[in-house]
Coordinates of C-alpha atoms in Angstrom, one line a residue:
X1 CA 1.4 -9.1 -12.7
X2 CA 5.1 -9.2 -13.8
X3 CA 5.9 -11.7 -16.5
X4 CA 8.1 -14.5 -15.7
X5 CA 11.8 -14.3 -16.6
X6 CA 12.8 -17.1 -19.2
X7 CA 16.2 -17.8 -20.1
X8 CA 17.3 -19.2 -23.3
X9 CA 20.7 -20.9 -23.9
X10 CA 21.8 -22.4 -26.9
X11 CA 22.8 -26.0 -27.2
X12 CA 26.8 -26.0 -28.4
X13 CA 27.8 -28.7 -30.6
X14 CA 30.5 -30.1 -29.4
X15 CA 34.0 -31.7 -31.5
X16 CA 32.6 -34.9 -31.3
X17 CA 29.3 -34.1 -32.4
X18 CA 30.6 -32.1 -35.8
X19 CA 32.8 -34.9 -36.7
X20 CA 30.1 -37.8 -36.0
X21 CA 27.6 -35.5 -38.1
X22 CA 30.1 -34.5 -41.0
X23 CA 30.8 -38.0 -41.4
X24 CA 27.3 -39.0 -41.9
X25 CA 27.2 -36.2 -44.5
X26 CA 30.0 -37.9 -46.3
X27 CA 28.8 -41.1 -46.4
X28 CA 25.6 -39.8 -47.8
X29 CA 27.6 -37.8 -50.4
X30 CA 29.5 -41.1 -51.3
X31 CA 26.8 -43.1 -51.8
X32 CA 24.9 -40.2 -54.6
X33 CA 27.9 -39.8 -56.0
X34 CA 28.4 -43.9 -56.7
X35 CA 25.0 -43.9 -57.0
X36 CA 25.2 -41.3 -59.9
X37 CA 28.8 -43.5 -61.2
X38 CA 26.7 -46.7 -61.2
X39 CA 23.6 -45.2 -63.4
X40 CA 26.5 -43.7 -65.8
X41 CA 28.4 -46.7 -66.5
X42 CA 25.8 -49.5 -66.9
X43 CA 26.0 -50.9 -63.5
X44 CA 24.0 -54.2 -62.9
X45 CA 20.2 -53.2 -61.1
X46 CA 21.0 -55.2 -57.7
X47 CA 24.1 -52.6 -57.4
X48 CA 21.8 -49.6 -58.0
X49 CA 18.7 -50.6 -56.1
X50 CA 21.3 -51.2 -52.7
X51 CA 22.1 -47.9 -53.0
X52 CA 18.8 -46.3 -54.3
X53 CA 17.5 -48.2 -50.9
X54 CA 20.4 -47.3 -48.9
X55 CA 19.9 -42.8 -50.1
X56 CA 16.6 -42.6 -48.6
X57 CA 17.2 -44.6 -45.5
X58 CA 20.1 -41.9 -44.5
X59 CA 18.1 -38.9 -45.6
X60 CA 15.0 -40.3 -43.3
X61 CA 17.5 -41.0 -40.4
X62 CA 19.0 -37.9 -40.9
X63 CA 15.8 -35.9 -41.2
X64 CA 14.7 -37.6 -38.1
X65 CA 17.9 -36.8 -35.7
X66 CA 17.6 -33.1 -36.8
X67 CA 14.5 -32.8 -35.7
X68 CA 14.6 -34.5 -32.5
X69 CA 17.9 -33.3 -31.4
X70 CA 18.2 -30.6 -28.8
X71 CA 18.3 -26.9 -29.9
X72 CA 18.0 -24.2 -27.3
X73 CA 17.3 -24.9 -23.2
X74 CA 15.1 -22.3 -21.8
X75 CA 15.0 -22.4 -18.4
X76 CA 12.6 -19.9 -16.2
X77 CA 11.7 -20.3 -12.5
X78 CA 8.8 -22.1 -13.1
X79 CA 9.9 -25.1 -15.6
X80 CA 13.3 -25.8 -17.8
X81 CA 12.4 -26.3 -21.5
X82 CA 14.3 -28.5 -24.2
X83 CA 13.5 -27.0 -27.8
X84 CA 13.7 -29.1 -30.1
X85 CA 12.2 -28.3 -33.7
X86 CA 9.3 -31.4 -33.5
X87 CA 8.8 -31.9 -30.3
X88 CA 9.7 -30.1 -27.4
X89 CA 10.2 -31.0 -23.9
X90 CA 9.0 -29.1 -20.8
X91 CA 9.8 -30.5 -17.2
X92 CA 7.6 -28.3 -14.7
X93 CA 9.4 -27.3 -11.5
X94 CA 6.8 -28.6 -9.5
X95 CA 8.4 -32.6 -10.3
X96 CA 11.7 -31.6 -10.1
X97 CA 13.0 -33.2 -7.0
X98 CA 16.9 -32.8 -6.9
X99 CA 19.6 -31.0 -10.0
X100 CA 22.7 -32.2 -9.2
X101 CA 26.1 -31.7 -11.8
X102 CA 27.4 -35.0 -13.5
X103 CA 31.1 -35.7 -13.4
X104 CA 32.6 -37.4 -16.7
X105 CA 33.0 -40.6 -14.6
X106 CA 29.6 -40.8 -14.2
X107 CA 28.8 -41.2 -17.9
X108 CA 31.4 -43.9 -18.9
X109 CA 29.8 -46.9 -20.0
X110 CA 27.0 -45.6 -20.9
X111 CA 24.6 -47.3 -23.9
X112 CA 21.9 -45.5 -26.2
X113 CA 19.1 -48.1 -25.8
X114 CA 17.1 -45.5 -28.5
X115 CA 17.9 -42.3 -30.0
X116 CA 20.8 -40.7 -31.2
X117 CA 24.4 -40.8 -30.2
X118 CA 26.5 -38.3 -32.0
X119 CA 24.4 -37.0 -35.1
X120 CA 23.2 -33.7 -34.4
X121 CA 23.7 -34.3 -30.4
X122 CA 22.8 -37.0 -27.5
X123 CA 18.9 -37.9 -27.1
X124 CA 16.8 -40.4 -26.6
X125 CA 17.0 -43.7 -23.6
X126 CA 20.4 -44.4 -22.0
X127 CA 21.8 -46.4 -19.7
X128 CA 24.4 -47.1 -17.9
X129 CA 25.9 -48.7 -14.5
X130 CA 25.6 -45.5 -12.3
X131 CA 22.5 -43.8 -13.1
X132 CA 20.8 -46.8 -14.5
X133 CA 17.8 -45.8 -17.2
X134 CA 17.6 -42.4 -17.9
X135 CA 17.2 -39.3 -21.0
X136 CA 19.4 -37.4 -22.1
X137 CA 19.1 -34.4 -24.1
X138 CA 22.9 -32.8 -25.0
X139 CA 25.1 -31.7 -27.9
X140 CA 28.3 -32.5 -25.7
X141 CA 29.2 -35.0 -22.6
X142 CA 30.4 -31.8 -20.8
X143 CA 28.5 -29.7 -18.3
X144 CA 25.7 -32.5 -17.6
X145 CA 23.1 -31.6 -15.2
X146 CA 20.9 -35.1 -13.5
X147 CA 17.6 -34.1 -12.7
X148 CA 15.5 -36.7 -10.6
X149 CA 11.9 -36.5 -11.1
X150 CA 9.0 -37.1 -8.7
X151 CA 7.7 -39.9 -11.2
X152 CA 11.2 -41.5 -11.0
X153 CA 12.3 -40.8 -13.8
X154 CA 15.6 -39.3 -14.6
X155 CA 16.5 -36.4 -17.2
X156 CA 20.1 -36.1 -18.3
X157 CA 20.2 -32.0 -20.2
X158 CA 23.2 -30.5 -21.1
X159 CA 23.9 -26.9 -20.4
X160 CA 26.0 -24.0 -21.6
X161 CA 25.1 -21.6 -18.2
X162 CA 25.5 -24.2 -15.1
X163 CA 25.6 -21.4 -12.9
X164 CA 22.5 -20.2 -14.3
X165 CA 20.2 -23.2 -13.9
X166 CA 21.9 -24.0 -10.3
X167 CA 20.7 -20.6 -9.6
X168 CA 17.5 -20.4 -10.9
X169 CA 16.1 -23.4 -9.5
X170 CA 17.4 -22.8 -5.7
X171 CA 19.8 -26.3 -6.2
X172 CA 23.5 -25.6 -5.2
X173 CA 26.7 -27.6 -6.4

């Protein structure tokens, strides 16, 4: 029996989703280094216990979003994979109902009702005014691929090889 051919793509930061995460990196580096400045020079202990609250809560958050966020697609003919480093995501072929491309139009508006906006990429619930509730799993708002589930659900993925996953699973643009 011949093996099944699986795919794997990486998932490409995009501009947007260096600068939102190097930013959080600097805000965390601010805050040890007055955190350090306040211990030093005999800050009062409200001033140091904001910040000794504040450090961990940024280190959990960021913890989190790394490990959630999307890492590689692997897509084969019988399912499309999102590997992510805690908890993958695997959507078999047999509920895909339609893949269809997303235009930048068709993302405008559109909320994070839970998950992660910028650090380390897009996952987590969205919404907006023409797709309505969906997932999303990205590291840029370029080359979005809708897939409609036969539970009803919808999947936003991002993906670095359209032509690829158009290919793969029979769907054409």
């Amino acid at each position: 029996m011949a093996r099944e051919r699986v795919y794997t793509l990486p998932m490409v930061w995009s501009k947007r989703v260096w600068t939102i995460t190097l930013l959080y990196y600097a805000v965390a580096v601010v805050i040890v280094g007055m955190l350090v400045y306040l211990l030093f020079n005999g800050a009062t202990a409200a001033a140091v216990a904001g910040l000794v609250v504040a450090l961990p809560v940024l280190v959990g958050i960021m913890i989190f979003c790394e490990g959630y966020s999307p890492q590689r697609l692997e897509i084969s003919e019988s399912q499309i994979t999102v590997l992510r480093r805690y908890d993958s995501i695997t959507i078999l072929r047999s509920t895909i109902l339609s893949i269809k491309p997303l235009e930048p139009k068709d993302m405008r508006w559109t909320l994070s009702m839970g998950g992660c906006g910028g650090l380390y990429g897009y996952f987590g619930s969205y919404q907006n005014r023409h797709l309505g509730t969906f997932t999303m799993y990205a590291t840029a708002m370029d080359n979005l691929y809708l897939i409609s589930l036969s539970n009803g659900r919808k999947v936003v993925i991002g993906c670095t090889e359209p032509k690829l996953l158009l290919q793969t699973f029979a769907f054409s643009e």
